[in-house]
Structures are given as C-alpha cells and as structure tokens.
Amino acid sequence: MTTSKQSTTSADTRPAPVISVIGTGYLGATHAAAMAEMGFETIGVDVDPAKLAALSAGQVPFYEPGLPELITKHVATGRLRFTASIAEAVAAADVHFVCVGTPQKAGSHAANLAYVESATRGVAENLTHPGLIVGKSTVPVGTAARLRRIVAESTPAGIDAELVWNPEFLREGKAVEDTLHPDRLVWGGASEAADAVIREVYAAPISEGTPVITTDLATAELVKVSANAFLATKISFINAISEMCAITGADVSTLSDALGHDDRIGRKFLNAGLGFGGGCLPKDIRALMHRANELGAGRVVGLMQQVDEINMGQRQRVIDMAIESAGGSVLNRRVAVVGAAFKPMTDDVRDSPALNVAAALHLRGAQVTLWDPEAMETARRSFPTLTYAGSMVEAIEGADLVLVLTEWDEIVEADPVALAAVVGQRVVIDARNCLPADAWVRAGWTVRSLGRPAPVAGAAPSVAAGATDTLATAR
C-alpha cells in the first residue's frame, strides 16, 4: 500500500503518513493528541463545532490527566488541528482512525453501530488517494467484515482502500500513558503493505519493546471485549465472595491480598466493593452477551448475565446497608455521598454505581448531599435534583450517615478526626473498602464495609487522638 500527501520525512526519506482521527470523544481526542506527540501531522474530525473550538483552544470536555496539556502543545506546534469537514481531513491524510462511540442501543443489550458505519462510509466516500482505514472503536465480532463491504461499495473507482482493526485498551485516568506506552498492540486483517504502515505509525512504542500481536479481523475485535469481560468477571467474582465473607465473618480484603500473591491470579481488580460502571465495561459485556446469543454461544451468555447481575446487585447491597444504618428508613435523613465518578481520576458518571446509589437514596426520601473532586458538573447534569457541596467537609457537615462511593485519594487520605468534628452521626459506609478503618474508628466513627467483619463502634464521647478502639482486621 502506498501513501501520499504526507508531512514529515523519516530516516529512509519516505514521507511519514498524515493521520486523520474520526471522532474526538474520549478515545479520539486522546488518540489524536498521542499521534501528534509521536511526530505525525494529525487532523481530528467531529460534527460538534463547540467541541472542535474547545479542543483547538486546548480545552477538553472531560477530565483526563495530561490530555489538555498535550493537545495545547501540539496545536501550538501545528502537528494537531481539528475540523468539521471529513472531506478535508480525508483528502489530507493517509491513515484514518475510526474512533467514534458504540453506545448501548436503547431497549437492547446490542451495541449501536450507526456511528461506526457512518464514519467508515464517510472516510471511504471521500478518499482521493489510497488510504488505510483503521477501526479502533469497540465493536461486536463480525462488524469489521461488514464494514469492509461498506468500504468496497463506497470508495471511488480507481482508489485503493483497506480496512483493518486495531482495538484500544485505554484506562480512564491513564489514557495518555496507555496510548503513548501501551502494554500491547493488536491489529487484525492487515495485508503486508498495511502491516508496514501500521508499524510505521506505532514505531515509537514498538521501539520501546511493546509486544505486537497481528491476527485476523474477528480475533482483533474479540480481544477488546474479552479483556473487558474478563476484568468485569474478576470484579464480580470477588464481590460474590464478599457476600460469603459477610455471612461468615471472613475478611474479603485479606482474602484478596492472599489470592493476589498467586501470579496466576494477581491482585488487580480484586477489590470488593460497589462494583464497576463507566462507559465501557457495562455496555461491552452486554454487547458481548447479545452477540454471543446471536451466534449461539450460550455459555458466554450465561456467564456474562451472572457477571452483570452480581455487579448490579452490589448497588442494592449498599442501599440496603444505608437504610439499615439509618434505623430502617432514610426518609428525611441527611446523607452525605462522597464520590460520584464511577472510579477515581475521571469525571465520567456514565452508569456510575456511586451516582446510582445517591439517586436511589434521594428517591427514598433522603436529603442527599454529594461531593466529588472532579465529577460535580457531569453528576449535576445527570441528576440536577441532588444537592451538591463545594467540599468534602461541606458535604459531611451535619450528616446522619456518610457513604464513601469512589476511592479518590482526597477521600482516602481525609482526616477522620476533623470530619468527626462536623458530622452529625459518626457512621460511615465504606463501599469501596478503601478507608484506613482503624484510624476512622479511633476518631470515633462506626465503619461499615462490604465483606469485612462487623465493625467495632468508635468511642463516641471523644475524638481525641489516642482513643483505643480499633477494627481487628483494619487495613
């Protein structure tokens, strides 16, 4: 495959490919900035003029550490620009990354592929010279083969085009690092010529020793959803075990530590608690379930259904724990919720267990006051009827019950003595098993967790340092 209209030159004097990135949401904006950082002239494409103007000014419409600085840097260097014209971008570029969303369809577990199909067709129709279309969106297996037919039907006569699949493995909060220094690179369906182009695009991480796995289209599509399904299964497994721990008096955190020393298992994603959320794991396992059902892979359907049900059940466990801690009803009780994002280091509240629990308690009549270091505005847009505080102290002031629902460092490292001085009742539900429970108990708090031994109430009359009540197995 050949390329043209390229911008910079490499050591062997061949001009480097120009990159277009279709879609400038979470994945696309990060990928475009990283391509510019790797030295490529890059053009981001989106249909939203307001988003394009913000990105051109270095303003990212979501929280991702390091991304605004990277975008600002390369808008200034001239290697990164944004446009609403897919025709302009495609005419200027040689490699076209499709990075649009595949949200869950309304009323179905299936993925909505309309954006991927539209973006791919848009690239193909506007090709003016040979182009490589690289899909990065998370899609059900079989999608890329269908997209190849769309490319074949839509590409102008006499223009060579090829579509391959290159899944992303980004972690929110670490997306820039994961793009620049990935733990593996996977692509499928590439011809020898296309393989050479992709290796040129990813030359920097490959030179660092990043493993490269080349495969067929179907395997490349399945790698991403299988990775997310496995991580979701691991979380739901430990949450299922946490129920047994709660019944028997065992400590799920100690159990997880012991399991984690087995290098076949590992400690990551074995933190029992409120469960997973966000824009990837929930919709990806449901899309996998739907596609597996279409293909007749019943075992996958059954497994993913159990994973999803266990995860959603964790939210109800926390709601029930809150009601019990409030004496059987949260009606008119002041409940402080600290944490709204589905995990720390992001402002993403899509399918957030924390926000779901907060809203459920509000619907049961609680006076819910919420605080999160970064997700206040996104939470407010989703649930404007909740009360939002300007600080953790403000949220907790006068509360009858405190719920820790996202494990931000600011929350984990908060001073329980200072908080005890302003709260109404010193009762905290640690739904992420993240607090230093012994310190909180010494400060006079009753600490309740998921899958850990029954808490020992702190000394209510005093929050002075030196109080001796502790949890027997505190972290």
Coordinates of C-alpha atoms in Angstrom, one line a residue:
M1 CA 0.0 0.0 0.0
T2 CA 1.2 3.5 -0.8
T3 CA 0.7 6.8 0.9
S4 CA 0.6 10.4 -0.3
K5 CA 0.2 14.0 0.8
Q6 CA 2.5 13.3 3.8
S7 CA 4.0 15.8 6.1
T8 CA 7.3 14.8 7.6
T9 CA 10.2 12.7 6.4
S10 CA 11.7 9.6 8.1
A11 CA 15.3 8.4 8.1
D12 CA 14.9 6.5 4.9
T13 CA 13.5 9.7 3.2
R14 CA 10.0 8.2 2.8
P15 CA 7.4 10.8 3.9
A16 CA 5.5 9.9 7.0
P17 CA 1.8 9.3 6.8
V18 CA -0.6 12.0 7.7
I19 CA -3.2 10.9 10.3
S20 CA -6.9 11.6 10.5
V21 CA -8.9 10.7 13.6
I22 CA -12.7 10.4 13.1
G23 CA -14.4 11.3 16.3
T24 CA -12.9 13.4 19.1
G25 CA -14.6 12.0 22.1
Y26 CA -12.6 10.3 24.9
L27 CA -10.9 7.8 22.6
G28 CA -10.5 10.0 19.6
A29 CA -9.1 13.2 21.3
T30 CA -6.6 11.1 23.2
H31 CA -5.5 9.2 20.1
A32 CA -5.2 12.3 18.0
A33 CA -3.0 14.0 20.7
A34 CA -0.8 10.9 21.0
M35 CA -0.3 10.6 17.3
A36 CA 0.9 14.3 17.2
E37 CA 3.2 13.5 20.2
M38 CA 4.6 10.6 18.2
G39 CA 5.5 13.1 15.4
F40 CA 2.7 12.8 12.9
E41 CA 0.6 15.5 11.4
T42 CA -2.8 14.8 12.7
I43 CA -6.3 16.0 12.0
G44 CA -9.2 15.4 14.3
V45 CA -12.7 15.3 12.9
D46 CA -16.0 15.9 14.7
V47 CA -19.5 17.1 13.9
D48 CA -19.8 19.2 17.0
P49 CA -18.4 22.8 16.3
A50 CA -18.4 23.7 20.0
K51 CA -16.2 20.7 20.8
L52 CA -13.9 21.4 18.0
A53 CA -13.5 25.1 19.1
A54 CA -12.8 23.9 22.7
L55 CA -10.2 21.3 21.6
S56 CA -8.5 23.8 19.3
A57 CA -8.1 26.0 22.4
G58 CA -6.7 23.1 24.5
Q59 CA -10.0 22.7 26.4
V60 CA -11.0 19.1 26.9
P61 CA -14.7 18.5 27.6
F62 CA -13.9 15.7 30.1
Y63 CA -11.3 15.1 32.8
E64 CA -8.3 13.2 31.7
P65 CA -4.9 14.0 33.3
G66 CA -2.3 15.2 30.9
L67 CA -4.5 15.4 27.9
P68 CA -5.2 19.2 27.8
E69 CA -1.5 19.9 28.0
L70 CA -0.8 17.5 25.2
I71 CA -3.4 19.0 22.9
T72 CA -2.3 22.5 23.7
K73 CA 1.3 21.6 23.0
H74 CA 0.6 20.2 19.5
V75 CA -2.0 22.7 18.4
A76 CA 0.9 25.1 19.0
T77 CA 3.4 23.0 17.1
G78 CA 1.0 22.8 14.2
R79 CA 1.0 19.0 14.2
L80 CA -2.5 18.8 15.5
R81 CA -5.6 20.5 14.2
F82 CA -9.4 19.9 14.2
T83 CA -12.0 20.2 11.5
A84 CA -15.7 19.5 11.0
S85 CA -15.1 18.5 7.4
I86 CA -14.4 14.8 6.9
A87 CA -13.7 15.5 3.2
E88 CA -11.0 18.0 4.1
A89 CA -9.4 15.6 6.6
V90 CA -9.6 12.5 4.4
A91 CA -8.1 14.4 1.4
A92 CA -5.1 15.5 3.5
A93 CA -4.5 12.2 5.3
D94 CA -3.3 8.7 4.6
V95 CA -4.2 6.7 7.7
H96 CA -7.7 7.2 9.0
F97 CA -8.5 6.0 12.6
V98 CA -12.2 5.5 13.3
C99 CA -12.7 6.4 17.0
V100 CA -16.5 7.0 17.3
G101 CA -18.7 5.7 20.1
T102 CA -20.6 2.4 20.1
P103 CA -23.2 3.0 22.9
Q104 CA -25.7 0.5 24.0
K105 CA -28.9 0.6 22.0
A106 CA -32.0 1.9 23.8
G107 CA -34.1 -1.0 24.9
S108 CA -31.5 -3.6 24.0
H109 CA -28.1 -5.0 25.0
A110 CA -26.8 -4.6 21.5
A111 CA -24.2 -2.1 20.5
N112 CA -25.4 0.9 18.4
L113 CA -23.1 0.7 15.3
A114 CA -24.7 3.6 13.4
Y115 CA -21.8 6.0 14.2
V116 CA -19.1 3.5 13.2
E117 CA -20.8 2.7 10.0
S118 CA -21.4 6.3 9.2
A119 CA -17.8 7.3 9.9
T120 CA -16.4 4.4 7.9
R121 CA -18.6 5.2 4.9
G122 CA -17.7 8.9 5.2
V123 CA -14.0 8.1 5.0
A124 CA -14.4 5.7 2.1
E125 CA -16.6 8.1 0.1
N126 CA -14.1 11.0 0.5
L127 CA -10.9 9.2 -0.4
T128 CA -8.9 11.0 -3.1
H129 CA -5.8 8.7 -2.9
P130 CA -5.0 5.3 -1.4
G131 CA -6.0 5.1 2.3
L132 CA -5.8 2.8 5.2
I133 CA -8.9 2.8 7.5
V134 CA -8.1 1.6 11.0
G135 CA -11.0 0.8 13.3
K136 CA -10.4 1.4 17.0
S137 CA -14.0 1.6 18.3
T138 CA -15.1 -1.4 20.4
V139 CA -17.4 -3.4 18.2
P140 CA -19.1 -6.9 18.2
V141 CA -17.3 -9.6 16.4
G142 CA -18.2 -9.6 12.7
T143 CA -18.6 -5.8 12.5
A144 CA -15.3 -5.3 10.6
A145 CA -16.2 -7.7 7.9
R146 CA -19.4 -5.8 7.3
L147 CA -17.5 -2.5 7.3
R148 CA -15.2 -3.9 4.6
R149 CA -18.2 -4.4 2.4
I150 CA -19.2 -0.8 3.1
V151 CA -15.7 0.4 2.2
A152 CA -15.8 -1.6 -1.1
E153 CA -19.2 -0.2 -2.0
S154 CA -18.3 3.4 -1.1
T155 CA -14.7 4.0 -2.3
P156 CA -14.4 5.9 -5.5
A157 CA -13.4 3.9 -8.6
G158 CA -9.7 3.5 -9.0
I159 CA -8.8 4.3 -5.3
D160 CA -7.3 1.6 -3.2
A161 CA -8.6 1.3 0.4
E162 CA -8.1 -1.3 3.1
L163 CA -9.8 -1.6 6.5
V164 CA -8.1 -3.3 9.5
W165 CA -9.0 -3.5 13.1
N166 CA -6.8 -2.1 15.9
P167 CA -8.6 -2.2 19.3
E168 CA -7.8 0.3 22.1
F169 CA -7.1 -0.7 25.7
L170 CA -7.3 2.7 27.5
R171 CA -7.9 3.1 31.2
E172 CA -9.7 6.3 32.1
G173 CA -7.3 8.4 34.1
K174 CA -4.3 6.9 32.4
A175 CA -5.3 7.1 28.8
V176 CA -2.4 9.3 27.6
E177 CA 0.2 6.9 29.1
D178 CA -1.7 3.9 27.7
T179 CA -1.7 5.4 24.2
L180 CA 1.9 6.5 24.2
H181 CA 3.3 3.4 26.0
P182 CA 0.7 0.6 25.5
D183 CA 1.2 -2.8 27.2
R184 CA 0.4 -4.4 23.8
L185 CA -0.5 -3.6 20.3
V186 CA -3.1 -5.7 18.4
W187 CA -4.3 -5.4 14.9
G188 CA -6.1 -7.7 12.6
G189 CA -6.8 -8.2 8.9
A190 CA -3.8 -6.3 7.6
S191 CA -2.2 -7.1 4.3
E192 CA 1.6 -7.0 4.1
A193 CA 1.5 -3.4 2.9
A194 CA -1.0 -2.3 5.6
D195 CA 1.0 -4.0 8.3
A196 CA 4.1 -2.0 7.3
V197 CA 2.1 1.3 7.5
I198 CA 0.7 0.5 11.0
R199 CA 4.2 -0.5 12.2
E200 CA 5.4 2.9 11.0
V201 CA 2.6 4.7 12.8
Y202 CA 3.4 2.8 16.0
A203 CA 7.2 2.8 15.6
A204 CA 7.8 4.7 18.9
P205 CA 6.1 2.2 21.2
I206 CA 7.3 -0.7 19.2
S207 CA 10.9 0.6 19.6
E208 CA 10.3 0.6 23.4
G209 CA 9.6 -3.2 23.3
T210 CA 5.8 -3.1 23.2
P211 CA 4.6 -6.6 22.2
V212 CA 2.8 -6.7 18.8
I213 CA 0.1 -9.2 18.0
T214 CA -1.1 -9.5 14.4
T215 CA -4.2 -11.6 13.7
D216 CA -7.4 -11.8 11.8
L217 CA -10.3 -9.3 12.0
A218 CA -12.5 -11.4 14.2
T219 CA -9.8 -12.1 16.8
A220 CA -8.9 -8.4 16.9
E221 CA -12.5 -7.5 17.6
L222 CA -12.8 -10.1 20.3
V223 CA -9.6 -9.2 22.1
K224 CA -11.0 -5.9 23.5
V225 CA -14.4 -7.2 24.5
S226 CA -12.9 -10.3 26.0
A227 CA -10.4 -8.2 28.0
N228 CA -13.2 -6.1 29.5
A229 CA -15.4 -9.2 30.1
F230 CA -12.6 -10.9 32.0
L231 CA -12.0 -7.8 34.2
A232 CA -15.7 -7.5 34.9
T233 CA -15.8 -11.2 35.8
K234 CA -12.9 -10.8 38.2
I235 CA -14.7 -7.9 39.9
S236 CA -18.0 -9.8 40.1
F237 CA -16.2 -12.9 41.4
I238 CA -14.7 -11.1 44.4
N239 CA -17.9 -9.3 45.1
A240 CA -19.8 -12.7 45.1
I241 CA -17.2 -14.0 47.5
S242 CA -17.6 -10.8 49.7
E243 CA -21.2 -11.9 50.3
M244 CA -19.9 -15.2 51.8
C245 CA -17.4 -13.2 53.8
A246 CA -20.1 -11.0 55.2
I247 CA -22.1 -14.1 56.3
T248 CA -19.2 -16.0 57.8
G249 CA -17.2 -13.1 59.3
A250 CA -14.3 -13.5 57.0
D251 CA -12.4 -10.5 55.7
V252 CA -12.6 -10.1 51.9
S253 CA -9.7 -7.6 51.8
T254 CA -7.3 -10.0 53.5
L255 CA -8.6 -12.8 51.3
S256 CA -8.0 -10.7 48.2
D257 CA -4.4 -10.0 49.3
A258 CA -3.8 -13.7 49.8
L259 CA -5.2 -14.5 46.3
G260 CA -3.2 -11.7 44.7
H261 CA 0.1 -13.3 45.7
D262 CA -0.7 -16.1 43.2
D263 CA 0.8 -14.9 40.0
R264 CA -1.8 -16.8 38.1
I265 CA -4.5 -14.6 39.6
G266 CA -2.9 -11.2 40.5
R267 CA -4.2 -8.6 42.9
K268 CA -5.6 -6.1 40.4
F269 CA -9.4 -5.9 40.0
L270 CA -9.8 -8.0 43.2
N271 CA -11.1 -5.1 45.3
A272 CA -14.6 -6.0 46.6
G273 CA -17.0 -3.1 46.8
L274 CA -19.7 -1.2 45.0
G275 CA -18.8 -2.7 41.6
F276 CA -17.9 -1.4 38.1
G277 CA -19.5 1.2 35.9
G278 CA -18.5 3.7 33.3
G279 CA -18.9 3.8 29.6
C280 CA -17.0 0.6 28.8
L281 CA -17.4 -2.5 31.0
P282 CA -21.2 -2.5 31.5
K283 CA -22.1 -1.9 27.8
D284 CA -19.3 -4.1 26.5
I285 CA -20.3 -7.2 28.5
R286 CA -23.9 -6.6 27.5
A287 CA -23.0 -6.3 23.8
L288 CA -20.9 -9.4 24.1
M289 CA -23.9 -11.2 25.7
H290 CA -26.1 -10.0 22.9
R291 CA -23.7 -11.1 20.1
A292 CA -23.0 -14.4 21.8
N293 CA -26.7 -15.1 21.9
E294 CA -27.0 -14.3 18.2
L295 CA -24.1 -16.7 17.5
G296 CA -25.5 -19.5 19.8
A297 CA -22.6 -19.3 22.3
G298 CA -24.8 -20.0 25.3
R299 CA -22.0 -20.4 27.9
V300 CA -20.8 -16.8 27.2
V301 CA -24.4 -15.5 27.6
G302 CA -24.9 -17.3 30.9
L303 CA -21.6 -16.2 32.3
M304 CA -22.0 -12.5 31.3
Q305 CA -25.5 -12.4 32.6
Q306 CA -24.3 -13.6 36.0
V307 CA -21.4 -11.1 36.0
D308 CA -23.8 -8.2 35.2
E309 CA -26.4 -9.3 37.8
I310 CA -23.8 -9.6 40.5
N311 CA -22.4 -6.2 39.7
M312 CA -25.8 -4.5 39.7
G313 CA -26.7 -6.3 43.0
Q314 CA -23.8 -4.6 44.7
R315 CA -25.6 -1.3 44.4
Q316 CA -28.6 -2.7 46.2
R317 CA -26.4 -4.1 48.9
V318 CA -25.1 -0.6 49.6
I319 CA -28.6 0.9 49.5
D320 CA -29.8 -1.7 52.0
M321 CA -26.8 -1.1 54.2
A322 CA -27.5 2.6 54.2
I323 CA -31.2 2.1 55.1
E324 CA -30.2 -0.3 57.9
S325 CA -27.6 2.1 59.2
A326 CA -30.2 4.8 59.3
G327 CA -32.5 2.8 61.5
G328 CA -34.7 1.3 58.8
S329 CA -35.5 4.4 56.8
V330 CA -33.6 7.2 55.2
L331 CA -36.7 9.4 54.9
N332 CA -35.6 12.9 55.9
R333 CA -32.2 11.7 57.0
R334 CA -29.2 13.7 55.9
V335 CA -26.9 11.5 53.8
A336 CA -23.5 12.6 52.6
V337 CA -22.2 10.9 49.5
V338 CA -18.5 11.4 48.7
G339 CA -17.6 10.3 45.3
A340 CA -19.8 10.4 42.1
A341 CA -17.5 9.2 39.3
F342 CA -17.5 5.5 38.5
K343 CA -13.8 5.4 39.5
P344 CA -11.1 7.9 40.5
M345 CA -9.2 10.0 38.1
T346 CA -12.1 10.7 35.8
D347 CA -15.3 12.8 35.8
D348 CA -17.2 10.0 34.0
V349 CA -20.5 9.3 35.6
R350 CA -21.9 7.0 32.9
D351 CA -23.5 4.0 34.6
S352 CA -21.8 5.1 37.8
P353 CA -22.6 2.9 40.8
A354 CA -21.9 5.9 43.1
L355 CA -24.4 8.2 41.4
N356 CA -26.9 5.4 41.1
V357 CA -26.8 4.8 44.8
A358 CA -27.0 8.5 45.6
A359 CA -30.1 8.9 43.3
A360 CA -31.8 5.8 44.8
L361 CA -31.4 7.1 48.3
H362 CA -32.7 10.5 47.2
L363 CA -35.8 8.8 45.7
R364 CA -36.4 7.1 49.1
G365 CA -36.6 10.5 50.8
A366 CA -33.1 11.1 52.0
Q367 CA -31.6 14.6 51.9
V368 CA -28.6 13.7 49.8
T369 CA -25.6 16.0 49.6
L370 CA -22.9 14.9 47.2
W371 CA -19.3 15.9 46.6
D372 CA -16.6 14.6 44.1
P373 CA -13.2 16.2 43.3
E374 CA -13.9 16.2 39.5
A375 CA -17.3 14.9 38.6
M376 CA -19.5 17.6 40.1
E377 CA -20.7 19.1 36.8
T378 CA -21.2 15.8 35.0
A379 CA -23.1 14.5 38.0
R380 CA -25.2 17.6 38.2
R381 CA -26.2 17.3 34.5
S382 CA -27.3 13.7 35.1
F383 CA -29.1 14.3 38.5
P384 CA -29.8 18.0 39.0
T385 CA -32.2 17.3 41.9
L386 CA -29.4 16.2 44.2
T387 CA -27.7 18.8 46.5
Y388 CA -24.0 19.4 45.6
A389 CA -21.4 20.6 48.1
G390 CA -18.3 22.6 47.4
S391 CA -16.0 20.4 49.5
M392 CA -15.9 17.1 51.3
V393 CA -16.3 18.9 54.7
E394 CA -19.3 20.8 53.4
A395 CA -21.0 17.6 52.2
I396 CA -20.4 15.8 55.5
E397 CA -21.4 18.7 57.8
G398 CA -24.4 17.7 59.9
A399 CA -24.9 14.4 58.1
D400 CA -26.6 11.4 59.8
L401 CA -24.8 9.0 57.5
V402 CA -21.7 9.2 55.2
L403 CA -21.2 7.0 52.2
V404 CA -17.8 6.7 50.5
L405 CA -18.6 5.6 47.0
T406 CA -15.5 6.5 44.9
E407 CA -11.9 5.8 46.1
W408 CA -10.4 9.2 45.3
D409 CA -7.1 9.9 47.1
E410 CA -8.6 13.0 48.6
I411 CA -11.3 10.9 50.3
V412 CA -9.0 8.0 51.4
E413 CA -6.5 10.5 52.9
A414 CA -9.1 12.8 54.5
D415 CA -8.6 13.4 58.3
P416 CA -11.3 11.4 60.1
V417 CA -10.8 13.5 63.3
A418 CA -11.6 16.7 61.5
L419 CA -14.6 15.2 59.8
A420 CA -15.8 13.7 63.0
A421 CA -16.0 17.3 64.4
V422 CA -18.5 18.4 61.8
V423 CA -20.7 15.4 61.1
G424 CA -24.0 14.7 62.8
Q425 CA -23.6 11.0 63.3
R426 CA -20.2 9.3 63.0
V427 CA -21.3 6.5 60.8
V428 CA -19.6 5.8 57.5
I429 CA -20.3 3.1 54.9
D430 CA -17.0 2.4 53.1
A431 CA -18.5 0.9 49.9
R432 CA -15.0 0.7 48.3
N433 CA -13.1 -0.9 51.2
C434 CA -10.6 1.9 50.8
L435 CA -10.5 3.8 54.1
P436 CA -7.9 3.2 56.7
A437 CA -10.6 1.8 59.0
D438 CA -8.5 1.7 62.2
A439 CA -7.8 5.5 62.0
W440 CA -11.5 6.2 61.4
V441 CA -12.6 4.0 64.4
R442 CA -10.0 5.7 66.6
A443 CA -11.6 9.0 65.6
G444 CA -14.9 7.8 66.9
W445 CA -16.5 6.5 63.7
T446 CA -18.5 3.4 63.2
V447 CA -17.2 2.0 59.9
R448 CA -19.2 -0.5 57.8
S449 CA -17.8 -2.2 54.8
L450 CA -18.8 -4.9 52.2
G451 CA -17.4 -8.3 53.0
R452 CA -15.4 -7.4 56.1
P453 CA -16.1 -8.3 59.8
A454 CA -18.8 -6.5 61.7
P455 CA -17.4 -3.0 62.7
V456 CA -16.5 -2.0 66.2
A457 CA -18.1 1.3 67.1
G458 CA -15.7 4.1 68.0
A459 CA -15.7 5.9 71.3
A460 CA -18.5 8.4 70.6
P461 CA -17.8 10.8 73.5
S462 CA -14.3 11.7 72.3
V463 CA -12.4 12.0 69.0
A464 CA -9.1 12.7 70.7
A465 CA -6.0 11.0 69.3
G466 CA -5.2 8.0 71.4
A467 CA -8.7 6.5 71.5
T468 CA -8.0 2.8 71.6
D469 CA -11.0 1.2 69.8
T470 CA -9.9 -0.4 66.5
L471 CA -11.1 -2.9 63.9
A472 CA -9.5 -6.2 64.4
T473 CA -8.5 -6.5 60.8
A474 CA -8.3 -2.9 59.7
R475 CA -6.3 -2.1 56.6

